[in-house]
Coordinates of C-alpha atoms in Angstrom, one line a residue:
Chain A
X1 CA 29.1 -24.2 3.9
X2 CA 26.3 -26.6 2.8
X3 CA 24.4 -25.8 6.1
X4 CA 24.3 -22.2 5.1
X5 CA 23.2 -23.1 1.5
X6 CA 20.5 -25.1 3.0
X7 CA 19.5 -22.2 5.3
X8 CA 19.4 -19.8 2.4
X9 CA 17.4 -22.3 0.3
X10 CA 14.8 -22.7 3.1
X11 CA 14.7 -19.0 3.6
X12 CA 14.1 -18.4 -0.1
X13 CA 11.4 -21.1 -0.4
X14 CA 9.6 -20.0 2.7
X15 CA 9.5 -16.3 1.8
X16 CA 8.4 -17.1 -1.7
X17 CA 5.7 -19.2 -0.4
X18 CA 4.5 -16.6 2.0
X19 CA 4.6 -13.8 -0.6
X20 CA 2.7 -15.8 -3.3
X21 CA -0.2 -16.9 -1.1
X22 CA -0.7 -14.0 1.4
X23 CA -3.6 -11.7 0.5
X24 CA -4.4 -8.9 2.7
X25 CA -1.3 -6.9 3.0
X26 CA 1.8 -6.4 5.0
X27 CA 0.5 -7.0 8.5
X28 CA -0.9 -10.4 7.5
X29 CA 2.5 -11.5 6.0
X30 CA 4.5 -10.3 9.0
X31 CA 2.3 -12.3 11.3
X32 CA 2.8 -15.4 9.2
X33 CA 6.5 -14.7 9.1
X34 CA 6.5 -14.8 12.8
X35 CA 4.6 -18.1 12.8
X36 CA 7.1 -19.7 10.4
X37 CA 10.4 -18.4 11.7
X38 CA 9.6 -18.3 15.5
X39 CA 7.3 -21.1 16.1
X40 CA 8.1 -23.5 13.2
X41 CA 11.9 -23.1 12.5
X42 CA 13.0 -21.5 15.8
X43 CA 15.4 -19.4 14.0
X44 CA 14.4 -16.2 15.8
X45 CA 13.2 -15.8 19.5
X46 CA 9.8 -14.3 20.1
X47 CA 10.9 -11.0 21.7
X48 CA 13.4 -10.3 19.0
X49 CA 10.9 -10.9 16.3
X50 CA 8.5 -8.5 18.0
X51 CA 11.2 -5.8 17.6
X52 CA 12.0 -6.9 14.1
X53 CA 8.4 -6.5 13.2
X54 CA 8.4 -3.0 14.8
X55 CA 11.3 -2.1 12.6
X56 CA 9.6 -3.4 9.5
X57 CA 6.5 -1.3 10.4
X58 CA 8.5 1.9 11.2
X59 CA 10.7 2.1 8.3
X60 CA 9.4 3.5 4.9
X61 CA 8.3 1.1 2.2
X62 CA 6.1 -2.1 1.9
X63 CA 6.0 -3.9 5.3
X64 CA 6.2 -7.2 3.5
X65 CA 9.5 -6.2 1.9
X66 CA 10.8 -4.7 5.1
X67 CA 9.8 -7.9 7.0
X68 CA 11.8 -9.9 4.5
X69 CA 14.8 -7.6 4.9
X70 CA 14.9 -7.8 8.7
X71 CA 14.6 -11.6 8.7
X72 CA 17.1 -12.1 6.0
X73 CA 19.6 -9.7 7.7
X74 CA 19.1 -11.4 11.1
X75 CA 19.8 -15.0 9.6
X76 CA 22.3 -14.5 6.9
X77 CA 23.4 -10.8 6.7
X78 CA 23.5 -9.1 3.3
X79 CA 23.3 -12.4 1.3
X80 CA 20.2 -13.2 3.4
X81 CA 18.6 -9.9 2.5
X82 CA 19.1 -10.5 -1.3
X83 CA 17.7 -14.0 -1.0
X84 CA 14.6 -13.0 1.1
X85 CA 13.8 -9.8 -0.9
X86 CA 14.1 -11.5 -4.3
X87 CA 11.7 -14.3 -3.0
X88 CA 9.2 -11.7 -1.7
X89 CA 9.1 -9.6 -4.9
X90 CA 9.1 -12.3 -7.4
X91 CA 5.5 -13.6 -7.1
X92 CA 3.8 -10.0 -7.3
X93 CA 6.2 -9.2 -10.1
X94 CA 5.3 -12.2 -12.2
X95 CA 1.6 -12.0 -11.5
X96 CA 1.3 -8.3 -12.2
X97 CA 3.4 -8.6 -15.4
X98 CA 0.9 -11.2 -16.8
X99 CA -2.0 -9.2 -15.8
X100 CA -0.6 -6.0 -17.3
X101 CA -0.2 -7.7 -20.6
X102 CA -3.8 -8.7 -20.7
X103 CA -5.2 -5.6 -19.1
X104 CA -5.3 -3.3 -22.2
X105 CA -6.6 -6.2 -24.0
X106 CA -9.4 -7.0 -21.7
X107 CA -10.3 -3.4 -20.8
X108 CA -12.1 -2.9 -24.2
X109 CA -14.4 -5.8 -23.5
X110 CA -17.7 -4.3 -22.4
X111 CA -18.2 -7.0 -19.6
X112 CA -14.7 -6.4 -18.2
X113 CA -15.2 -2.7 -18.4
X114 CA -18.5 -2.9 -16.5
X115 CA -17.1 -5.1 -14.0
X116 CA -14.1 -2.7 -13.4
X117 CA -16.4 0.3 -13.3
X118 CA -18.5 -1.2 -10.5
X119 CA -15.3 -2.2 -8.7
X120 CA -14.2 1.4 -8.5
X121 CA -17.1 2.0 -6.3
X122 CA -16.2 -1.2 -4.3
X123 CA -12.6 -0.2 -3.9
X124 CA -13.5 3.3 -2.9
X125 CA -15.7 1.7 -0.2
X126 CA -12.8 -0.5 1.0
X127 CA -10.7 2.6 1.2
X128 CA -13.3 4.6 3.1
X129 CA -13.8 1.9 5.6
X130 CA -10.0 1.5 6.2
X131 CA -9.9 5.3 6.6
X132 CA -12.8 5.3 9.3
X133 CA -11.0 2.6 11.2
X134 CA -7.6 4.3 11.1
X135 CA -9.1 7.7 11.9
X136 CA -10.9 6.2 14.9
X137 CA -7.7 4.9 16.1
X138 CA -6.2 8.4 16.0
X139 CA -9.2 9.9 17.7
X140 CA -8.8 7.4 20.5
X141 CA -5.4 8.8 21.5
X142 CA -7.3 11.9 22.5
X143 CA -4.6 14.2 21.6
X144 CA -5.8 17.4 19.9
X145 CA -2.4 17.9 17.9
X146 CA -2.9 14.6 16.2
X147 CA -6.5 15.6 15.1
X148 CA -5.3 19.0 13.9
X149 CA -2.4 17.3 11.9
X150 CA -5.0 14.9 10.3
X151 CA -7.4 17.8 9.3
X152 CA -4.7 20.0 7.9
X153 CA -3.0 17.2 6.0
X154 CA -6.3 16.3 4.4
X155 CA -7.0 19.8 3.4
X156 CA -3.6 20.5 2.0
X157 CA -3.4 17.3 -0.1
X158 CA -6.9 17.1 -1.3
X159 CA -7.8 20.8 -1.9
X160 CA -4.4 22.3 -2.6
X161 CA -2.7 19.4 -4.2
X162 CA 0.4 19.8 -2.1
X163 CA 2.9 17.1 -2.8
X164 CA 2.4 14.4 0.0
X165 CA 6.2 14.2 0.5
X166 CA 6.3 17.6 2.1
X167 CA 3.4 16.8 4.5
X168 CA 5.4 13.6 5.5
X169 CA 8.6 15.7 6.1
X170 CA 6.8 18.3 8.1
X171 CA 5.2 15.7 10.3
X172 CA 8.5 13.8 10.9
X173 CA 9.9 17.3 11.9
X174 CA 7.1 17.9 14.3
X175 CA 7.6 14.4 15.8
X176 CA 11.4 14.9 16.2
X177 CA 10.8 18.3 18.0
X178 CA 8.2 16.7 20.3
X179 CA 10.3 13.7 21.1
X180 CA 13.3 15.9 21.7
X181 CA 11.4 18.1 24.1
X182 CA 9.9 15.1 26.0
X183 CA 13.4 13.7 26.5
X184 CA 14.5 17.1 27.9
X185 CA 11.7 17.1 30.3
X186 CA 12.4 13.6 31.3
X187 CA 16.0 14.5 32.1
X188 CA 14.9 17.4 34.4
Chain B
X1 CA 15.5 9.1 -20.1
X2 CA 12.4 7.1 -19.2
X3 CA 14.2 4.4 -17.1
X4 CA 15.9 7.1 -14.8
X5 CA 12.5 8.8 -14.4
X6 CA 10.8 5.6 -13.5
X7 CA 13.5 4.7 -11.0
X8 CA 13.5 8.2 -9.3
X9 CA 9.7 8.2 -9.1
X10 CA 9.6 4.8 -7.5
X11 CA 12.5 5.6 -5.3
X12 CA 10.5 8.5 -3.9
X13 CA 7.4 6.2 -3.4
X14 CA 9.5 3.7 -1.5
X15 CA 11.3 6.4 0.5
X16 CA 8.2 8.2 1.8
X17 CA 5.5 5.6 2.2
X18 CA 5.3 5.0 6.0
X19 CA 2.9 2.7 7.7
X20 CA 2.3 0.0 5.1
X21 CA -0.8 -1.1 3.4
X22 CA -2.6 1.9 1.8
X23 CA 0.0 4.4 2.9
X24 CA 1.9 4.1 -0.4
X25 CA -1.4 4.8 -2.4
X26 CA -1.4 8.6 -2.2
X27 CA 2.3 8.7 -3.1
X28 CA 1.8 6.5 -6.2
X29 CA -1.2 8.6 -7.2
X30 CA 0.9 11.8 -6.8
X31 CA 3.8 10.5 -8.8
X32 CA 2.1 8.3 -11.5
X33 CA -1.1 10.3 -12.1
X34 CA -0.5 13.9 -11.2
X35 CA 3.2 14.4 -11.9
X36 CA 4.0 12.2 -14.7
X37 CA 0.7 11.2 -16.2
X38 CA 1.7 7.7 -16.7
X39 CA -1.8 6.5 -15.8
X40 CA -5.2 8.1 -15.9
X41 CA -7.1 8.3 -12.6
X42 CA -9.4 5.4 -13.6
X43 CA -6.4 3.3 -14.7
X44 CA -4.9 4.0 -11.4
X45 CA -8.1 2.9 -9.6
X46 CA -8.0 -0.3 -11.7
X47 CA -4.5 -0.9 -10.6
X48 CA -5.6 -0.4 -6.8
X49 CA -8.4 -2.9 -7.5
X50 CA -6.1 -5.5 -9.1
X51 CA -3.6 -5.0 -6.2
X52 CA -6.4 -5.8 -3.7
X53 CA -7.2 -9.1 -5.4
X54 CA -3.7 -10.2 -6.0
X55 CA -0.9 -11.1 -3.3
X56 CA 1.8 -8.6 -2.9
X57 CA 2.3 -4.9 -1.7
X58 CA 0.6 -2.1 -3.5
X59 CA 3.9 -0.3 -4.2
X60 CA 5.5 -3.4 -5.8
X61 CA 2.4 -4.1 -7.8
X62 CA 2.3 -0.6 -9.1
X63 CA 6.0 -0.5 -9.9
X64 CA 5.6 -3.5 -12.1
X65 CA 2.4 -2.4 -13.7
X66 CA 3.5 1.1 -14.4
X67 CA 7.0 0.1 -15.6
X68 CA 5.6 -2.5 -17.9
X69 CA 3.1 -0.1 -19.5
X70 CA 5.7 2.7 -20.0
X71 CA 8.8 0.8 -20.9
X72 CA 8.2 -3.0 -21.0
X73 CA 9.9 -5.6 -18.7
X74 CA 13.1 -3.5 -18.3
X75 CA 10.9 -0.6 -17.1
X76 CA 9.1 -3.0 -14.6
X77 CA 12.5 -4.2 -13.2
X78 CA 13.9 -0.7 -12.9
X79 CA 10.8 0.7 -11.2
X80 CA 10.7 -2.2 -8.8
X81 CA 14.3 -1.9 -7.8
X82 CA 13.7 1.8 -7.3
X83 CA 10.8 1.0 -5.0
X84 CA 12.7 -1.4 -2.7
X85 CA 16.1 0.4 -2.7
X86 CA 15.2 2.8 0.1
X87 CA 13.8 0.0 2.3
X88 CA 16.9 -2.2 1.9
X89 CA 19.2 0.8 2.9
X90 CA 17.0 2.1 5.6
X91 CA 15.9 -1.0 7.3
X92 CA 19.4 -2.5 7.2
X93 CA 20.8 0.5 9.0
X94 CA 17.9 0.5 11.6
X95 CA 18.5 -3.3 12.0
X96 CA 22.2 -2.8 12.5
X97 CA 21.6 -0.1 15.2
X98 CA 19.0 -2.1 16.9
X99 CA 21.3 -5.1 17.2
X100 CA 23.8 -2.7 18.8
X101 CA 21.6 -0.5 21.1
X102 CA 18.2 -2.1 21.1
X103 CA 16.3 1.2 21.4
X104 CA 13.2 1.6 19.2
X105 CA 11.2 3.9 21.4
X106 CA 12.3 7.2 20.0
X107 CA 11.8 6.0 16.4
X108 CA 8.4 4.8 17.2
X109 CA 7.4 8.1 19.0
X110 CA 8.4 10.2 16.1
X111 CA 6.3 7.9 13.8
X112 CA 3.3 8.5 15.9
X113 CA 3.0 12.1 14.7
X114 CA 3.1 10.8 11.1
X115 CA 0.0 8.4 11.6
X116 CA -2.7 11.1 11.5
X117 CA -1.1 12.5 8.3
X118 CA -1.0 9.1 6.6
X119 CA -4.6 8.6 7.4
X120 CA -5.5 12.0 5.9
X121 CA -3.5 11.2 2.7
X122 CA -5.2 8.0 2.3
X123 CA -8.5 9.6 2.8
X124 CA -7.6 12.2 0.2
X125 CA -6.6 9.4 -2.5
X126 CA -9.8 7.7 -1.6
X127 CA -12.0 10.8 -2.3
X128 CA -10.4 11.3 -5.7
X129 CA -11.1 7.6 -6.6
X130 CA -14.8 8.0 -5.4
X131 CA -15.1 11.2 -7.3
X132 CA -14.0 9.4 -10.5
X133 CA -16.3 6.5 -9.8
X134 CA -19.3 8.7 -9.1
X135 CA -18.8 11.5 -11.7
X136 CA -16.5 9.9 -14.4
X137 CA -13.0 10.6 -15.4
X138 CA -13.4 14.4 -16.0
X139 CA -13.7 14.9 -12.2
X140 CA -16.3 17.5 -12.7
X141 CA -18.6 17.5 -9.7
X142 CA -22.0 18.3 -11.4
X143 CA -25.3 16.7 -10.8
X144 CA -26.0 15.7 -14.4
X145 CA -22.7 13.6 -14.5
X146 CA -23.6 11.7 -11.3
X147 CA -23.9 8.1 -11.9
X148 CA -26.7 7.1 -9.4
X149 CA -26.0 3.4 -9.8
X150 CA -22.4 3.8 -8.6
X151 CA -23.5 5.6 -5.4
X152 CA -26.0 2.8 -4.7
X153 CA -23.3 0.3 -5.2
X154 CA -20.9 2.2 -2.8
X155 CA -23.5 2.5 -0.1
X156 CA -24.2 -1.3 -0.4
X157 CA -20.5 -1.9 -0.2
X158 CA -20.1 0.4 2.9
X159 CA -22.9 -1.5 4.7
X160 CA -21.3 -5.0 4.0
X161 CA -17.9 -3.9 5.0
X162 CA -18.7 -1.9 8.1
X163 CA -21.7 -3.5 9.5
X164 CA -21.2 -7.1 8.4
X165 CA -17.4 -7.1 8.3
X166 CA -17.2 -8.9 5.0
X167 CA -14.0 -9.4 3.3
X168 CA -12.8 -6.6 1.0
X169 CA -12.1 -8.9 -2.0
X170 CA -15.6 -10.4 -1.8
X171 CA -17.1 -6.9 -1.6
X172 CA -15.2 -5.6 -4.5
X173 CA -16.1 -8.5 -6.8
X174 CA -19.8 -8.1 -5.7
X175 CA -19.5 -4.4 -6.7
X176 CA -18.4 -5.4 -10.1
X177 CA -21.1 -8.0 -10.5
X178 CA -23.8 -5.6 -9.3
X179 CA -22.7 -3.1 -11.9
X180 CA -22.8 -5.7 -14.8
X181 CA -26.3 -6.8 -13.6
X182 CA -27.8 -3.3 -13.4
X183 CA -26.5 -2.5 -16.9
X184 CA -28.0 -5.5 -18.5
X185 CA -31.2 -5.2 -16.5
X186 CA -31.6 -1.5 -17.4
X187 CA -30.8 -2.1 -21.1
X188 CA -33.3 -5.0 -21.3
X189 CA -35.9 -2.8 -19.6
X190 CA -35.4 0.1 -21.9
X191 CA -35.5 -2.4 -25.0
X192 CA -38.8 -3.6 -23.6
X193 CA -40.3 -0.2 -23.5
X194 CA -39.5 0.5 -27.1

C-alpha cells in the first residue's frame, strides 16, 4: 500500500514539475516524459512508451494531457489518471487564473496595449511559420488527395465560415473509407 | 445556464482538436469568438500570445481564461473539466485496447487524412489573427485602415523565425518591443515638427 502511495506521489510530483516548466507545447512535454519515465525511473520500457506517445498524439485533445493519461493509466490505472491529469492541468490553471485577473487591469495601460498590439503581428508570424512547416510536411507526402483536402479545408473554413467540426468529421470519414479499401485490397 | 454552455463548448474543443499544439486554436476561435462572442478577436489573439509565453496547452489555458472571464473561478473549473473530459475517456479506451491488441496502424492511417485539414484550419485562424493585427478589430480590409508598422513588424518576425530559426517566445517579445519603440519614436518626431 505504502509503495503504491509512494509511486502516486512520485507520479504527481514529476508530472507537476514537467507541466510547470515545459514551454513549447505538447511534443516537448511528451519527449521529457519519456526521458523521465523510461530512462530515469524505468517504469515503462522504450517500445511501449513509443506506442503510448503515438496514442497521446492520435487521440483528440491536448498532447500533454493525453500523455499524462497514458502514463497514469499504465502505471496505476484510473487513480493514476486522476493523479497525473490533476498534476498536469494545475500549473497552467493557476498561472492563467492569475494572469486573467490582471489582464483587464493591465490592458488599459498604454505601454501594455502597445506591447500586445505588436505581439499580435509576432504571434501571427509564429503561426504562419508553423503553417509553412506543416504544409511542407503534407506536400512532401506527394499525394494529390492530401493537397486537395488542405485547399478545400482552408477555403471552407476561412471564406465560408463552416464550423471546423464538420471539416474534421468529413476528413475522418474519408480516412476510414481509404483505410477500409486498402485493407480489402491487401486481403486480395 | 452559463456553466453548461461553457462545459459543452470546451467539451467540443477537447473532442475535436486532433494533432496537438495549434490544432485546438481554430476550434477555440470558432466556439469562443464566432459562436458565443465570449472574447473579441483581439482578446483571443492576446490569449494565444499569453499561451505562447506560459507553460501549458493552449486549450487548457483558454478554458481557464475564458471560464474565469465569463463566470469566475467556478467557470474556469467547469470549462477546464469539459476540455479534458473527452481526452480522459477516449485515451483510456484506446490505451485499454492497445494493451489488449497492440494495433495502432489503422488508427494512425485514418488520422493521416486529418493532417492536411488541421494545417488548413490553423492557417485560417492565423489569417484572421493577421487581418486583425494589420487592419484593426473591424476586420475591414481597406487600404486606409492598414497599419504599415504592423506589416513591417510581421515581416521582420517572419525573417527571424524562418531564416534565423529564432525562438517564438523571443520573436514575440521583440515584436511587442518594436511596436512600443516605433510609437514613441513617431510621437516624439511629430512633436518635434510642431
